[in-house]
Coordinates of C-alpha atoms in Angstrom, one line a residue:
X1476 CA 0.0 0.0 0.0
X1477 CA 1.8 3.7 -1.2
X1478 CA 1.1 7.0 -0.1
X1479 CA 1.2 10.2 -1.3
X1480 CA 3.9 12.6 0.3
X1481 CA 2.2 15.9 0.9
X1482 CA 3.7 19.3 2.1
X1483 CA 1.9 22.9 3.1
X1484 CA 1.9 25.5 0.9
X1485 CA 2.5 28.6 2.4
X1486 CA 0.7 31.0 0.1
X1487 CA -2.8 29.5 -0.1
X1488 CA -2.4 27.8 3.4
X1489 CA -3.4 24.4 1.8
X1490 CA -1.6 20.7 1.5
X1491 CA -0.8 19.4 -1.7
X1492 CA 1.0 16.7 -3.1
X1493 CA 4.9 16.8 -3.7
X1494 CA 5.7 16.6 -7.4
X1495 CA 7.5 14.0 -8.8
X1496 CA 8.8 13.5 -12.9
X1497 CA 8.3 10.3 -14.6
X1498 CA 10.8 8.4 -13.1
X1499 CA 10.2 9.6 -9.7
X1500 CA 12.7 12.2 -9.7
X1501 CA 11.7 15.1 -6.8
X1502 CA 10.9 18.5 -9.0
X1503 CA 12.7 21.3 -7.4
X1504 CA 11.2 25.1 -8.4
X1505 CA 14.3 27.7 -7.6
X1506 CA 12.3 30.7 -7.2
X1507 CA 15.4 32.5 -6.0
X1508 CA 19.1 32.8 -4.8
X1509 CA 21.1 35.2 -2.5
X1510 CA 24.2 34.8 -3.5
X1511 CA 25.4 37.3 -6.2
X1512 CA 27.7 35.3 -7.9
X1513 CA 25.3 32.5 -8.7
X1514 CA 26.2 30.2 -11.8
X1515 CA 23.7 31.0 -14.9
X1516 CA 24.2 29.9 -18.5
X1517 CA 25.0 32.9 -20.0
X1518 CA 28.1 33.2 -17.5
X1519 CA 29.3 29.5 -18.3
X1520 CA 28.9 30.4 -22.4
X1521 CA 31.3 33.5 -21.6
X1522 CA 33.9 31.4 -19.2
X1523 CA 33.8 28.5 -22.0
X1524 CA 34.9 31.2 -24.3
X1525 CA 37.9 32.6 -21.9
X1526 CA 39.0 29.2 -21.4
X1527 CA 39.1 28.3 -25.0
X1528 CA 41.7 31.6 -25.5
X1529 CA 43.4 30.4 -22.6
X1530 CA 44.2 26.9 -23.8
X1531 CA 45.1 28.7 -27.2
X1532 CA 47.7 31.1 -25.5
X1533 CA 49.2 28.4 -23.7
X1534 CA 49.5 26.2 -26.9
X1535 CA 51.7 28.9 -28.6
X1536 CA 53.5 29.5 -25.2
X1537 CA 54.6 25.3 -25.5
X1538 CA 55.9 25.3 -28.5
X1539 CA 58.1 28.0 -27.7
X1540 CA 59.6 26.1 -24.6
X1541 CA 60.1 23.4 -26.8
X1542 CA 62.2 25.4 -28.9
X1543 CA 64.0 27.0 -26.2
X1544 CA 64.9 23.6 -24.9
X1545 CA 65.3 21.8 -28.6
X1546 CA 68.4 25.0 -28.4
X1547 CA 69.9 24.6 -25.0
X1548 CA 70.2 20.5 -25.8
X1549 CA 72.0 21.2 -29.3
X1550 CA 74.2 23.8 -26.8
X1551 CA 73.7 27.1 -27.7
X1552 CA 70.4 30.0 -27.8
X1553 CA 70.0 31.5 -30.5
X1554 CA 68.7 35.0 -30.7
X1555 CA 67.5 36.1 -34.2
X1556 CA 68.4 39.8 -34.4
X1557 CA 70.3 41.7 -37.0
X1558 CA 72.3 43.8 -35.1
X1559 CA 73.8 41.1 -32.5
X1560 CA 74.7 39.5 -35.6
X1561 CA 76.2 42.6 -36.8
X1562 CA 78.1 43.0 -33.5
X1563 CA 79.6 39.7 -33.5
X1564 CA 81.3 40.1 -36.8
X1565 CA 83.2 42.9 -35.2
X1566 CA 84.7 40.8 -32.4
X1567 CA 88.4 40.4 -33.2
X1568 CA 90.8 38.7 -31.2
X1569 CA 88.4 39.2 -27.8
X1570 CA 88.5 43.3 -28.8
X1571 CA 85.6 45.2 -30.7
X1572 CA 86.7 46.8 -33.8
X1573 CA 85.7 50.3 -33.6
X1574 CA 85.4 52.3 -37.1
X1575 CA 85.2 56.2 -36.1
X1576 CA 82.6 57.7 -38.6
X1577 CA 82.3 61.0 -36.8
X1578 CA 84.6 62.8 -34.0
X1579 CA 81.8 64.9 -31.9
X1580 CA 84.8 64.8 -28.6
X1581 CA 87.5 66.5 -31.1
X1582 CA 90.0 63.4 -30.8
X1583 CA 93.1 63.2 -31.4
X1584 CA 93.9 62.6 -35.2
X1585 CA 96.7 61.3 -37.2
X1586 CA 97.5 64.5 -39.1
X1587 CA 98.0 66.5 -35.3
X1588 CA 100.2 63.6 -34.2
X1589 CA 102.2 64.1 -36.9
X1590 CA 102.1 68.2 -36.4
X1591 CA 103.1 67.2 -32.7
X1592 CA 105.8 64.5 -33.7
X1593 CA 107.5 67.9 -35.8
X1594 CA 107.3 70.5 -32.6
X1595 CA 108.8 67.9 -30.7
X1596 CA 111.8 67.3 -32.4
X1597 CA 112.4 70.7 -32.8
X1598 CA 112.6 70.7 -28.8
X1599 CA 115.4 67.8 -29.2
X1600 CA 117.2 69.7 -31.5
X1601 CA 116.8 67.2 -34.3
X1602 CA 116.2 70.5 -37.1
X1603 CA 118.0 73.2 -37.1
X1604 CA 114.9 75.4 -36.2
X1605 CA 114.7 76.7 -33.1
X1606 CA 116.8 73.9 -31.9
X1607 CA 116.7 73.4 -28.0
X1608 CA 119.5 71.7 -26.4
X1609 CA 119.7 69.3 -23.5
X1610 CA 122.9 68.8 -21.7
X1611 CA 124.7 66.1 -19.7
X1612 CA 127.5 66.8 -17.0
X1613 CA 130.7 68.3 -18.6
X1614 CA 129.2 69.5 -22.3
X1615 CA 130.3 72.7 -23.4
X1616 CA 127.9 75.0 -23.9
X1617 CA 128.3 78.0 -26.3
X1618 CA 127.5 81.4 -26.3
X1619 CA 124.8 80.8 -29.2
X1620 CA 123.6 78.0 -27.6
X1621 CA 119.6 77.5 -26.8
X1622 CA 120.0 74.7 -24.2
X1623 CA 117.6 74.8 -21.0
X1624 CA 119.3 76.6 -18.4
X1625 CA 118.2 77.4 -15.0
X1626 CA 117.3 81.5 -15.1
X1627 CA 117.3 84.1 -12.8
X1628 CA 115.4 87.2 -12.9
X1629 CA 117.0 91.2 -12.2
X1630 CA 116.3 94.2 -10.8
X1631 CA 115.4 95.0 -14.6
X1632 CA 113.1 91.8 -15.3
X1633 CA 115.8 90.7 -17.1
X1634 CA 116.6 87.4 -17.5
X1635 CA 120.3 86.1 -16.8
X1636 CA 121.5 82.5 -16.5
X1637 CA 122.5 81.3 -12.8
X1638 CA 126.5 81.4 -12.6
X1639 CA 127.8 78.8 -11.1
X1640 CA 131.7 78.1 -10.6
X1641 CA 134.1 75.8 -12.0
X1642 CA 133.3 72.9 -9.5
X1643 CA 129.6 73.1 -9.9
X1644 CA 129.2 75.5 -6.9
X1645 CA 126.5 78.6 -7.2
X1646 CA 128.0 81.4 -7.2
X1647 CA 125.9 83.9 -4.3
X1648 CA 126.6 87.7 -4.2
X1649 CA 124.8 89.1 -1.0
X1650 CA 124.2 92.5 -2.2
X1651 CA 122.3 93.3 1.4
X1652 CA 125.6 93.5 3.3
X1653 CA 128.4 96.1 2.8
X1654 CA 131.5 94.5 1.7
X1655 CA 134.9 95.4 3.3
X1656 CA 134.9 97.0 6.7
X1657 CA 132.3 99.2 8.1
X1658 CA 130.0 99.4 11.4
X1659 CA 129.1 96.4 13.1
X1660 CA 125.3 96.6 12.1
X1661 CA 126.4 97.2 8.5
X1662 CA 129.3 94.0 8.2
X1663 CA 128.4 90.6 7.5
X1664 CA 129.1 88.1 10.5
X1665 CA 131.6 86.3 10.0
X1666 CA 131.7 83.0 13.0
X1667 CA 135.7 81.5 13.6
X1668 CA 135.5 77.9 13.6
X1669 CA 136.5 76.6 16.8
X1670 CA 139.0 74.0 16.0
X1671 CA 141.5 76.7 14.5
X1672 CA 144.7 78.3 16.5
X1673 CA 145.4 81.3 18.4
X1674 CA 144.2 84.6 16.6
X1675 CA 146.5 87.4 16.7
X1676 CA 145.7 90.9 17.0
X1677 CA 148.2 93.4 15.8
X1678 CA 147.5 96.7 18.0
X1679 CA 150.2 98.5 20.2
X1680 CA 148.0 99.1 23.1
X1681 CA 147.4 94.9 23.0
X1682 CA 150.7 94.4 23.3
X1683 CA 151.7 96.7 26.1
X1684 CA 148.5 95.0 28.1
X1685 CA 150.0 91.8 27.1
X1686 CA 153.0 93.0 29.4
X1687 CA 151.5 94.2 32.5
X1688 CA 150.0 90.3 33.3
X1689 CA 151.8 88.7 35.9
X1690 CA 151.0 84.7 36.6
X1691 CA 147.4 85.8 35.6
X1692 CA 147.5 89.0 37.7
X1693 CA 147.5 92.4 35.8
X1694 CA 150.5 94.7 37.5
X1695 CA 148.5 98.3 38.1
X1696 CA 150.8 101.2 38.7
X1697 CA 148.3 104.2 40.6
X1698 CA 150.0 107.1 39.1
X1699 CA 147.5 110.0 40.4
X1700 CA 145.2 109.1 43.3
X1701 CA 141.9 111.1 42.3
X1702 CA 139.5 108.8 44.3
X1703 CA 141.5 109.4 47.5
X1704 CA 142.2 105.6 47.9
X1705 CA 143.9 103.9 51.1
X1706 CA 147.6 104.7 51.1
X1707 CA 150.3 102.6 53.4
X1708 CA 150.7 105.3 55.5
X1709 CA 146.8 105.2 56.3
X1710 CA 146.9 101.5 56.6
X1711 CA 149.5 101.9 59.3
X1712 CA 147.7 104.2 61.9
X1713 CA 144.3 102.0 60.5
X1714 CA 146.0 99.2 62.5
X1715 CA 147.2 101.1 65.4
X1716 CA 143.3 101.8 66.0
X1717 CA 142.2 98.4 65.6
X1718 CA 145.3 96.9 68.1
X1719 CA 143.9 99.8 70.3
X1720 CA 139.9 98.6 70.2
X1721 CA 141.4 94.7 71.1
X1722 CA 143.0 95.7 74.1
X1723 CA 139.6 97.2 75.6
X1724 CA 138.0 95.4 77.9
X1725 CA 134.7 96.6 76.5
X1726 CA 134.9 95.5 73.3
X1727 CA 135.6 91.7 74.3
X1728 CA 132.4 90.6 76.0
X1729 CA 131.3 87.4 74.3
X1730 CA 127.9 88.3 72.1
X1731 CA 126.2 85.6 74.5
X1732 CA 126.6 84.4 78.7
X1733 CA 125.3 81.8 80.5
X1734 CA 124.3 82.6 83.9
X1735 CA 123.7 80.3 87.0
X1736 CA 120.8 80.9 89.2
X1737 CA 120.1 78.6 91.3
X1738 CA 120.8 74.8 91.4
X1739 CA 118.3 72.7 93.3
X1740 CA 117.8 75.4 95.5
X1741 CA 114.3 76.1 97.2
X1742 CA 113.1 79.1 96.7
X1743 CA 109.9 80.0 98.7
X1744 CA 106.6 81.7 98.1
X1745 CA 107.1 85.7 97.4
X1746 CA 110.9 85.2 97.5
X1747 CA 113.4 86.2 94.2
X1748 CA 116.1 84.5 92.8
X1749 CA 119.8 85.9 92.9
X1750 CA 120.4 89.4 90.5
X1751 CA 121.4 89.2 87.3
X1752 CA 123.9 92.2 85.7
X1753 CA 122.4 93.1 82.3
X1754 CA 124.9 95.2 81.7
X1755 CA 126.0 95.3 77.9
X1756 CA 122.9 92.9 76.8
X1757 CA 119.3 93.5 75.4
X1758 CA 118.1 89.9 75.9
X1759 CA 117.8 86.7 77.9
X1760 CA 116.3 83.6 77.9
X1761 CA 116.2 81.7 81.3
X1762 CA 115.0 77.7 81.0
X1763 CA 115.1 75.1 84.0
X1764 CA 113.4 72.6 85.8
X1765 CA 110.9 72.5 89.2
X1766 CA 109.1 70.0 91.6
X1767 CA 106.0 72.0 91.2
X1768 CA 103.6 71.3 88.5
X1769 CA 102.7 74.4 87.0
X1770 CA 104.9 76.3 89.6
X1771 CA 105.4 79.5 88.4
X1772 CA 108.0 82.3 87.9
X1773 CA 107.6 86.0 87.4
X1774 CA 110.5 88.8 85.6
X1775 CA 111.7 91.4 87.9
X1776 CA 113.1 94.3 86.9
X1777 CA 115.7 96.5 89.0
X1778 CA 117.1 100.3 87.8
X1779 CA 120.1 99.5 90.6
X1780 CA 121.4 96.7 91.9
X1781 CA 119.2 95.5 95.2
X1782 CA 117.0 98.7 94.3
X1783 CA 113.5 98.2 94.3
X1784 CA 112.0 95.4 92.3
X1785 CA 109.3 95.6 89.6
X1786 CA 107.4 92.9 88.0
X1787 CA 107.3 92.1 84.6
X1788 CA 103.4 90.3 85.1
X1789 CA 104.6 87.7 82.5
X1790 CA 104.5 84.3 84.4
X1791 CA 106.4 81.4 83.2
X1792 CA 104.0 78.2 84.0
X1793 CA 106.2 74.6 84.0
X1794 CA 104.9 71.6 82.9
X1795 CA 105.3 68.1 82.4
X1796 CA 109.0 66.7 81.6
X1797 CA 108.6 65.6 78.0
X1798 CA 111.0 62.5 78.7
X1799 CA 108.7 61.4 81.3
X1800 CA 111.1 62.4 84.7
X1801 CA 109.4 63.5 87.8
X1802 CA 110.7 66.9 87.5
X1803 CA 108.5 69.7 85.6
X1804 CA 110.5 72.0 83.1
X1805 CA 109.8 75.6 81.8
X1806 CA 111.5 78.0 79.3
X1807 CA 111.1 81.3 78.3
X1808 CA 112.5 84.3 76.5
X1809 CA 112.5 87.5 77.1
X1810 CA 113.5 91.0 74.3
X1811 CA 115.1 94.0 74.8
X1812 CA 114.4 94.1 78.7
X1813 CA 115.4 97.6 79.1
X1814 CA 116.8 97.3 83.0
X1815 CA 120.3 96.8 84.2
X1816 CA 119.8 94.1 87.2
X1817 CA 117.1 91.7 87.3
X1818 CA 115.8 88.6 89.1
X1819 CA 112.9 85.8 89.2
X1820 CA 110.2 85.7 91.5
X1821 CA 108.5 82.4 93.1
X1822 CA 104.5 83.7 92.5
X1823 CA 103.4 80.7 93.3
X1824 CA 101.3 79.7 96.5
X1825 CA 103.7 77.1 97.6
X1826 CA 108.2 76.7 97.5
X1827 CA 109.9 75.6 94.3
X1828 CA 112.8 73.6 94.8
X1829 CA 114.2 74.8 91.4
X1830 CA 117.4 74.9 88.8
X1831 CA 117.8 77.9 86.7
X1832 CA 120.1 78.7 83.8
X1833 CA 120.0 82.5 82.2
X1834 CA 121.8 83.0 78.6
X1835 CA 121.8 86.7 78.1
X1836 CA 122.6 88.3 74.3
X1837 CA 122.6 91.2 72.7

């Protein structure tokens, strides 16, 4: 038993039938397509027609491989062109034979070599043209003759051949010097070599000098004394004075004395060391050692000796011995003091058991 397969048409809202052809094939109505680009016959007759020029082109394009290759097997590609041809009949030897129709870049011709070949052998002196002549060490060279030689130009613009002399040497004339004698900044200087001997110098006055040197020492004869120089006679009292000034007692003290003070000696609170006599020195410098850390000292100045005493407000402080000893060391100077007599005074609280050395100077 067969049925029917029906489907629901949209439009009239009905079922029908699906329609079949004769052998039962399903009929299929394209109503419409979206695509654009949609195969139709017109578009196949016209890409039937492209394809049949194609396969023509590529036809031609075969047979001309196959003559390309038929060419490279038989070892050489021919190229079928007049003028290559042409070209290779003119290869000679690996070198291009060149036949110059025209000269646009002014060449150089045959006929102006030849012109040139004639200018140059008038420079070697091959006509008797203008001859120019070249010369070798030793050739004479005439008065008339036209050889190259080196020229010099004058005051005049003249020009003169360079003179040389007989050995080859140039002859120089310095024409900015004067020649013979004249002022120094006139003369040419003229250097003595130093290996050559003695120069002598003929003048009278040279020789006289010559005579008045005595084991190196020039003899002087003081004929008139205008400078009032030292005579023998003044030399003579000269050292009467100075004998005189030696034997005064005044004039011997030593520029510097060393004066004792006080030798481990105690000196107590307030008191003064022994006076010193300034007389005949400016300064003093007094150094020395004390029991006292930081014991003090003070300068007193006297106008007499034992007179009244006045204090120079100076204090010299000790300290700690440097070597590391127990005692404690101070040292002091002291310039242009201005008194005859002086003395030290203990100003510290407490007694100094103290050595003291003074060196006076002047």
């Amino acid at each position: 038993m067969s049925q029917y397969i029906h489907a629901f048409d949209a439009s009239n809202k009905r079922v029908k039938p699906v329609a079949v052809d004769t052998d039962g094939h399903l009929q299929v109505d394209v109503i419409s397509m979206t695509g654009g680009g949609d195969a139709t016959a017109a578009n196949q007759v016209t890409n039937h027609t492209k394809l049949d020029t194609l396969g023509t082109k590529l036809d031609t394009l075969d047979g001309s491989v196959n003559t390309i290759e038929g060419c490279v097997a038989a070892g050489e590609l021919a190229v079928a062109h007049g003028g290559l041809t042409e070209l290779a009949s003119a290869i000679n030897s690996q070198k291009v034979d060149v036949n110059i129709v025209s000269d646009g870049a002014s060449l150089a011709t045959s006929a102006n070599q030849s012109t040139a070949n004639g200018h140059l052998a008038t420079i070697a002196g091959d006509t008797t043209e203008m001859a120019i002549s070249h010369y070798a060490e030793g050739d004479a060279v005439s008065a008339s003759d036209t050889g190259v030689l080196i020229m010099g130009r004058n005051g005049s613009n003249t020009a003169k051949p360079i003179h040389i002399t007989n050995n080859g040497d140039v002859e120089v004339e310095i024409a900015d010097f004067v020649k013979g004698q004249a002022t120094m900044a006139s003369s040419f200087p003229v250097v003595i070599a130093s290996n050559q001997g003695a120069l002598g110098v003929t003048h009278g006055a040279f020789t006289e000098l010559e005579g008045a040197i005595n084991a190196s020492k020039m003899d002087v004869n003081i004929v008139s004394d205008g400078a009032s120089l030292a005579t023998s006679g003044n030399q003579t009292a000269m050292n009467a004075n100075l004998s005189n000034i030696l034997t005064d007692t005044s004039a011997t003290k030593p520029d510097m004395s060393q004066v004792s003070l006080a030798s481990a000696s105690l000196i107590t609170s307030g008191s003064n060391t022994s006076e010193i006599d300034m007389d005949g020195y400016n300064h003093l410098t007094i150094y020395g050692s004390s029991d006292v850390n930081f014991g003090s000292f003070c300068l007193v100045r006297r106008s007499a000796s034992g007179g009244t005493d006045f204090l120079d407000g100076s204090n010299m402080i000790s300290a700690n011995d440097p070597t590391g000893g127990s005692n404690y060391h101070f040292a002091a100077t002291f310039e242009n003091v201005g008194a005859r007599y002086i003395a030290f005074r203990n100003v510290d609280a407490s007694s100094q058991t103290v050595t003291l050395f003074v060196e006076k100077s002047r």
